[in-house]
Amino acid sequence: MLTIPKMNLKNKVSAQEWKIRVDLAACYRLMVMHGWDDLIHTHISARIPDTDHLLINAFGLAFEEVTASNLVKIDIHGNIIDKNCPFEINPAGFTIHSAVHEVRHDDMCAIHVHTTETIAVASLEEGLLPLSQYSMFALASMSYHDYEGLAVNADEKLRLQRDLGAANFMLLRNHGALTMGKTIGDAFMHMYDLTRACQVQLQVMATNMKPVYAPQSIIDNIKVQASIVHTGKTGGETVWPAMMRRVYRAYPDFAE
């Protein structure tokens, strides 16, 4: 597919769905801007509230090609809702995202990445260590899932769901990372914190010096501290408008 089919759904879906499409497309462009994309692989999914419908990227598109209109709407079983949709989805990506959306009904967004830093830390027996403020946020809500090969086995969904539990951050051993959020901005902010935490950890480990670990009491209290800093808002709610402005400046076509 050398030419991407042009679509315009702005006035063909509800205002609520269109806003989610715009935010989700912006998040895909932010993945590119932060170097978190992986050719055409990995995914961000978003649930349309009060439905079992999800939005996910079309398989075969680079993330800088994702727009609000060419996101694919599917049901929780992976069926494409619009029978005239010219795109397909990635079965492996759907396995992971359908698994978490099935059990996390209050969370709108799931982000999955294969970044070098998250794979490296996920491949360490110790996993993420309390070495930076970024890691405190992640460790306050962290989970792990062992590698089982390409995520195409339906049986793995149950183990993914069990391992994720109520956590917002997950390191997938030898594979990458997953974050959840009640908004797209929250899931993005969680991935930002997790990625920075992994980057810092690798740099500290590279010094071969004895590190200083933060105490568990700080990790246990970090959520309360963060709520005070953000005056009752989540980190995603605070930062998301600025991220949207950044995407509009860099990629004005994403909201088409």
Short mmCIF file of C-alpha atoms in Angstrom, two decimals:
data_model
loop_
_atom_site.label_atom_id
_atom_site.label_comp_id
_atom_site.label_asym_id
_atom_site.label_seq_id
_atom_site.Cartn_x
_atom_site.Cartn_y
_atom_site.Cartn_z
CA MET A 1 0.00 0.00 0.00
CA LEU A 2 1.98 2.98 -1.29
CA THR A 3 -0.94 5.40 -1.09
CA ILE A 4 -2.86 5.71 2.17
CA PRO A 5 -6.64 5.88 1.67
CA LYS A 6 -7.94 9.33 2.60
CA MET A 7 -10.70 9.38 5.18
CA ASN A 8 -12.63 12.14 6.94
CA LEU A 9 -14.80 11.05 9.87
CA LYS A 10 -15.06 14.41 11.62
CA ASN A 11 -18.77 14.86 11.05
CA LYS A 12 -19.59 11.15 10.85
CA VAL A 13 -18.95 10.15 14.47
CA SER A 14 -20.06 11.61 17.78
CA ALA A 15 -18.29 14.65 19.20
CA GLN A 16 -17.03 12.48 22.07
CA GLU A 17 -15.56 9.87 19.72
CA TRP A 18 -13.97 12.56 17.55
CA LYS A 19 -12.22 14.13 20.53
CA ILE A 20 -10.83 10.73 21.55
CA ARG A 21 -9.68 10.14 17.97
CA VAL A 22 -7.85 13.49 17.92
CA ASP A 23 -6.19 12.85 21.28
CA LEU A 24 -5.20 9.32 20.28
CA ALA A 25 -3.77 10.43 16.94
CA ALA A 26 -1.80 13.10 18.83
CA CYS A 27 -0.42 10.43 21.13
CA TYR A 28 0.82 8.43 18.13
CA ARG A 29 2.63 11.51 16.84
CA LEU A 30 4.15 12.07 20.31
CA MET A 31 5.51 8.53 20.13
CA VAL A 32 7.44 9.58 17.01
CA MET A 33 8.60 12.83 18.58
CA HIS A 34 10.00 10.94 21.59
CA GLY A 35 11.51 8.13 19.55
CA TRP A 36 9.21 5.51 21.04
CA ASP A 37 7.83 4.14 17.76
CA ASP A 38 9.05 0.86 16.28
CA LEU A 39 8.53 0.91 12.50
CA ILE A 40 4.85 -0.11 12.18
CA HIS A 41 4.82 -2.14 15.39
CA THR A 42 3.46 -1.50 18.93
CA HIS A 43 0.17 0.17 19.63
CA ILE A 44 -1.86 2.67 21.59
CA SER A 45 -5.51 1.85 22.11
CA ALA A 46 -8.36 3.90 23.54
CA ARG A 47 -11.79 2.84 24.71
CA ILE A 48 -14.82 4.86 23.64
CA PRO A 49 -16.62 5.47 26.98
CA ASP A 50 -19.76 3.47 27.77
CA THR A 51 -19.01 1.01 24.96
CA ASP A 52 -16.88 -2.05 24.31
CA HIS A 53 -15.44 -0.33 21.24
CA LEU A 54 -11.74 0.44 20.98
CA LEU A 55 -9.73 2.65 18.66
CA ILE A 56 -6.34 1.37 17.47
CA ASN A 57 -3.89 2.11 14.68
CA ALA A 58 -4.23 0.58 11.23
CA PHE A 59 -1.62 -2.12 10.66
CA GLY A 60 0.93 -1.03 8.10
CA LEU A 61 0.92 2.69 8.85
CA ALA A 62 3.90 4.46 10.37
CA PHE A 63 2.95 6.40 13.47
CA GLU A 64 3.52 9.73 11.73
CA GLU A 65 0.83 8.62 9.26
CA VAL A 66 -1.84 8.02 11.89
CA THR A 67 -4.70 10.54 11.81
CA ALA A 68 -7.90 10.92 13.76
CA SER A 69 -9.88 9.53 10.81
CA ASN A 70 -7.75 6.51 9.91
CA LEU A 71 -7.78 5.01 13.41
CA VAL A 72 -9.67 1.72 13.27
CA LYS A 73 -12.71 1.11 15.50
CA ILE A 74 -12.99 -2.49 16.72
CA ASP A 75 -15.00 -4.41 19.29
CA ILE A 76 -13.42 -6.22 22.21
CA HIS A 77 -13.13 -9.35 20.06
CA GLY A 78 -11.11 -7.60 17.37
CA ASN A 79 -13.90 -7.27 14.82
CA ILE A 80 -13.73 -4.07 12.76
CA ILE A 81 -16.94 -2.11 13.28
CA ASP A 82 -16.99 -0.28 9.94
CA LYS A 83 -17.27 -2.94 7.26
CA ASN A 84 -16.07 -0.40 4.67
CA CYS A 85 -12.87 0.28 6.55
CA PRO A 86 -9.91 -0.10 4.15
CA PHE A 87 -7.49 -1.10 6.93
CA GLU A 88 -6.65 -4.14 9.04
CA ILE A 89 -5.27 -4.44 12.57
CA ASN A 90 -2.30 -6.37 13.95
CA PRO A 91 -3.48 -9.59 15.69
CA ALA A 92 -0.52 -9.61 18.10
CA GLY A 93 -1.19 -6.04 19.12
CA PHE A 94 -4.87 -6.78 19.58
CA THR A 95 -4.13 -9.69 21.96
CA ILE A 96 -2.36 -7.43 24.44
CA HIS A 97 -4.77 -4.51 24.21
CA SER A 98 -7.97 -6.53 24.26
CA ALA A 99 -6.68 -8.39 27.32
CA VAL A 100 -6.14 -5.26 29.37
CA HIS A 101 -9.28 -3.46 28.19
CA GLU A 102 -11.40 -6.51 29.07
CA VAL A 103 -10.53 -6.16 32.76
CA ARG A 104 -9.77 -2.44 33.14
CA HIS A 105 -13.13 -0.88 32.33
CA ASP A 106 -12.37 2.44 34.03
CA ASP A 107 -9.17 2.97 32.05
CA MET A 108 -9.48 4.62 28.66
CA CYS A 109 -6.00 4.12 27.25
CA ALA A 110 -3.25 1.51 26.99
CA ILE A 111 0.20 2.25 25.51
CA HIS A 112 2.61 -0.52 24.54
CA VAL A 113 6.20 0.18 23.42
CA HIS A 114 9.37 -1.69 22.43
CA THR A 115 11.90 0.98 23.37
CA THR A 116 15.51 0.01 23.97
CA GLU A 117 15.46 1.32 27.54
CA THR A 118 12.28 -0.45 28.63
CA ILE A 119 13.33 -3.75 27.03
CA ALA A 120 16.74 -3.52 28.70
CA VAL A 121 15.33 -2.93 32.20
CA ALA A 122 12.55 -5.47 31.66
CA SER A 123 15.27 -8.02 30.85
CA LEU A 124 17.06 -7.51 34.19
CA GLU A 125 16.19 -9.92 36.98
CA GLU A 126 15.85 -6.98 39.40
CA GLY A 127 13.63 -5.05 37.02
CA LEU A 128 13.11 -1.37 37.77
CA LEU A 129 15.09 -0.04 40.75
CA PRO A 130 14.30 3.00 42.98
CA LEU A 131 17.04 5.20 41.56
CA SER A 132 15.18 8.32 40.43
CA GLN A 133 12.04 10.32 41.05
CA TYR A 134 10.70 8.93 37.78
CA SER A 135 11.08 5.39 39.06
CA MET A 136 9.16 6.27 42.25
CA PHE A 137 6.00 7.01 40.24
CA ALA A 138 6.31 3.74 38.33
CA LEU A 139 7.25 1.57 41.30
CA ALA A 140 4.17 2.80 43.18
CA SER A 141 2.04 0.91 40.64
CA MET A 142 4.35 -1.61 38.92
CA SER A 143 3.78 -5.12 37.56
CA TYR A 144 5.70 -7.64 35.43
CA HIS A 145 4.75 -10.21 32.80
CA ASP A 146 7.06 -13.01 31.65
CA TYR A 147 7.87 -13.38 27.96
CA GLU A 148 5.84 -16.00 26.09
CA GLY A 149 6.86 -15.26 22.50
CA LEU A 150 4.74 -13.30 20.04
CA ALA A 151 1.49 -12.32 21.71
CA VAL A 152 -0.83 -14.30 19.47
CA ASN A 153 -1.88 -16.98 21.98
CA ALA A 154 -5.31 -16.35 23.44
CA ASP A 155 -4.32 -18.26 26.60
CA GLU A 156 -1.72 -15.58 27.36
CA LYS A 157 -4.51 -13.03 27.84
CA LEU A 158 -5.47 -14.54 31.19
CA ARG A 159 -1.89 -14.37 32.43
CA LEU A 160 -1.53 -10.79 31.19
CA GLN A 161 -4.68 -9.81 33.04
CA ARG A 162 -3.55 -11.55 36.22
CA ASP A 163 -0.09 -10.00 36.13
CA LEU A 164 -1.37 -6.50 35.38
CA GLY A 165 -3.91 -6.50 38.19
CA ALA A 166 -4.60 -2.92 39.28
CA ALA A 167 -1.16 -1.61 38.22
CA ASN A 168 -0.71 1.28 35.80
CA PHE A 169 2.84 0.31 34.78
CA MET A 170 3.97 -3.04 33.42
CA LEU A 171 7.36 -4.25 32.21
CA LEU A 172 7.01 -7.16 29.82
CA ARG A 173 10.12 -9.30 30.25
CA ASN A 174 12.42 -9.31 27.20
CA HIS A 175 9.72 -7.40 25.32
CA GLY A 176 8.95 -3.83 26.37
CA ALA A 177 6.49 -1.86 28.46
CA LEU A 178 2.78 -1.17 28.93
CA THR A 179 1.07 1.71 30.70
CA MET A 180 -2.59 2.31 31.49
CA GLY A 181 -4.46 5.55 32.06
CA LYS A 182 -7.93 6.87 32.75
CA THR A 183 -7.22 9.36 29.97
CA ILE A 184 -4.88 9.27 26.98
CA GLY A 185 -2.83 11.97 28.67
CA ASP A 186 -2.48 9.86 31.82
CA ALA A 187 -1.26 6.82 29.89
CA PHE A 188 1.22 9.03 28.02
CA MET A 189 2.52 10.58 31.24
CA HIS A 190 2.93 7.13 32.77
CA MET A 191 4.97 5.98 29.77
CA TYR A 192 7.07 9.14 29.95
CA ASP A 193 7.86 8.50 33.61
CA LEU A 194 8.62 4.82 33.01
CA THR A 195 10.86 5.51 30.04
CA ARG A 196 12.82 8.20 31.88
CA ALA A 197 13.15 5.88 34.88
CA CYS A 198 14.63 3.16 32.67
CA GLN A 199 17.00 5.63 30.98
CA VAL A 200 18.29 6.90 34.32
CA GLN A 201 18.73 3.37 35.67
CA LEU A 202 20.82 2.28 32.69
CA GLN A 203 23.02 5.37 32.99
CA VAL A 204 23.54 4.80 36.72
CA MET A 205 24.39 1.14 36.13
CA ALA A 206 26.89 2.12 33.43
CA THR A 207 28.97 4.07 35.97
CA ASN A 208 29.80 0.85 37.87
CA MET A 209 29.53 2.91 41.06
CA LYS A 210 27.47 1.98 44.11
CA PRO A 211 24.00 3.54 43.69
CA VAL A 212 21.82 5.18 46.34
CA TYR A 213 18.36 3.62 46.55
CA ALA A 214 15.33 5.59 47.68
CA PRO A 215 13.52 4.11 50.69
CA GLN A 216 10.30 2.14 50.29
CA SER A 217 8.46 4.70 52.43
CA ILE A 218 8.94 7.30 49.68
CA ILE A 219 7.53 4.94 47.05
CA ASP A 220 4.55 4.17 49.27
CA ASN A 221 3.77 7.87 49.71
CA ILE A 222 4.53 9.16 46.21
CA LYS A 223 0.93 9.03 44.95
CA VAL A 224 -0.26 11.29 47.77
CA GLN A 225 2.62 13.69 47.16
CA ALA A 226 1.88 13.81 43.44
CA SER A 227 -1.79 14.66 43.99
CA ILE A 228 -0.76 17.65 46.10
CA VAL A 229 1.75 18.86 43.49
CA HIS A 230 -0.84 18.63 40.72
CA THR A 231 -3.58 20.33 42.80
CA GLY A 232 -5.92 17.39 42.52
CA LYS A 233 -5.27 16.77 38.83
CA THR A 234 -3.39 13.85 37.37
CA GLY A 235 -0.04 14.44 35.71
CA GLY A 236 -1.61 13.66 32.36
CA GLU A 237 -4.34 16.26 32.77
CA THR A 238 -1.74 18.87 33.65
CA VAL A 239 0.68 18.21 30.80
CA TRP A 240 -1.68 17.10 28.02
CA PRO A 241 -2.75 20.55 26.71
CA ALA A 242 0.92 21.49 26.23
CA MET A 243 1.56 18.18 24.44
CA MET A 244 -1.41 18.81 22.14
CA ARG A 245 -0.03 22.24 21.24
CA ARG A 246 3.33 20.65 20.51
CA VAL A 247 1.74 18.12 18.14
CA TYR A 248 -0.35 20.77 16.37
CA ARG A 249 2.83 22.74 15.69
CA ALA A 250 4.80 19.75 14.42
CA TYR A 251 2.06 17.73 12.64
CA PRO A 252 -1.00 19.89 11.86
CA ASP A 253 -2.46 17.11 9.69
CA PHE A 254 -2.90 14.62 12.59
CA ALA A 255 -6.36 15.95 13.47
CA GLU A 256 -7.82 15.29 10.01
#
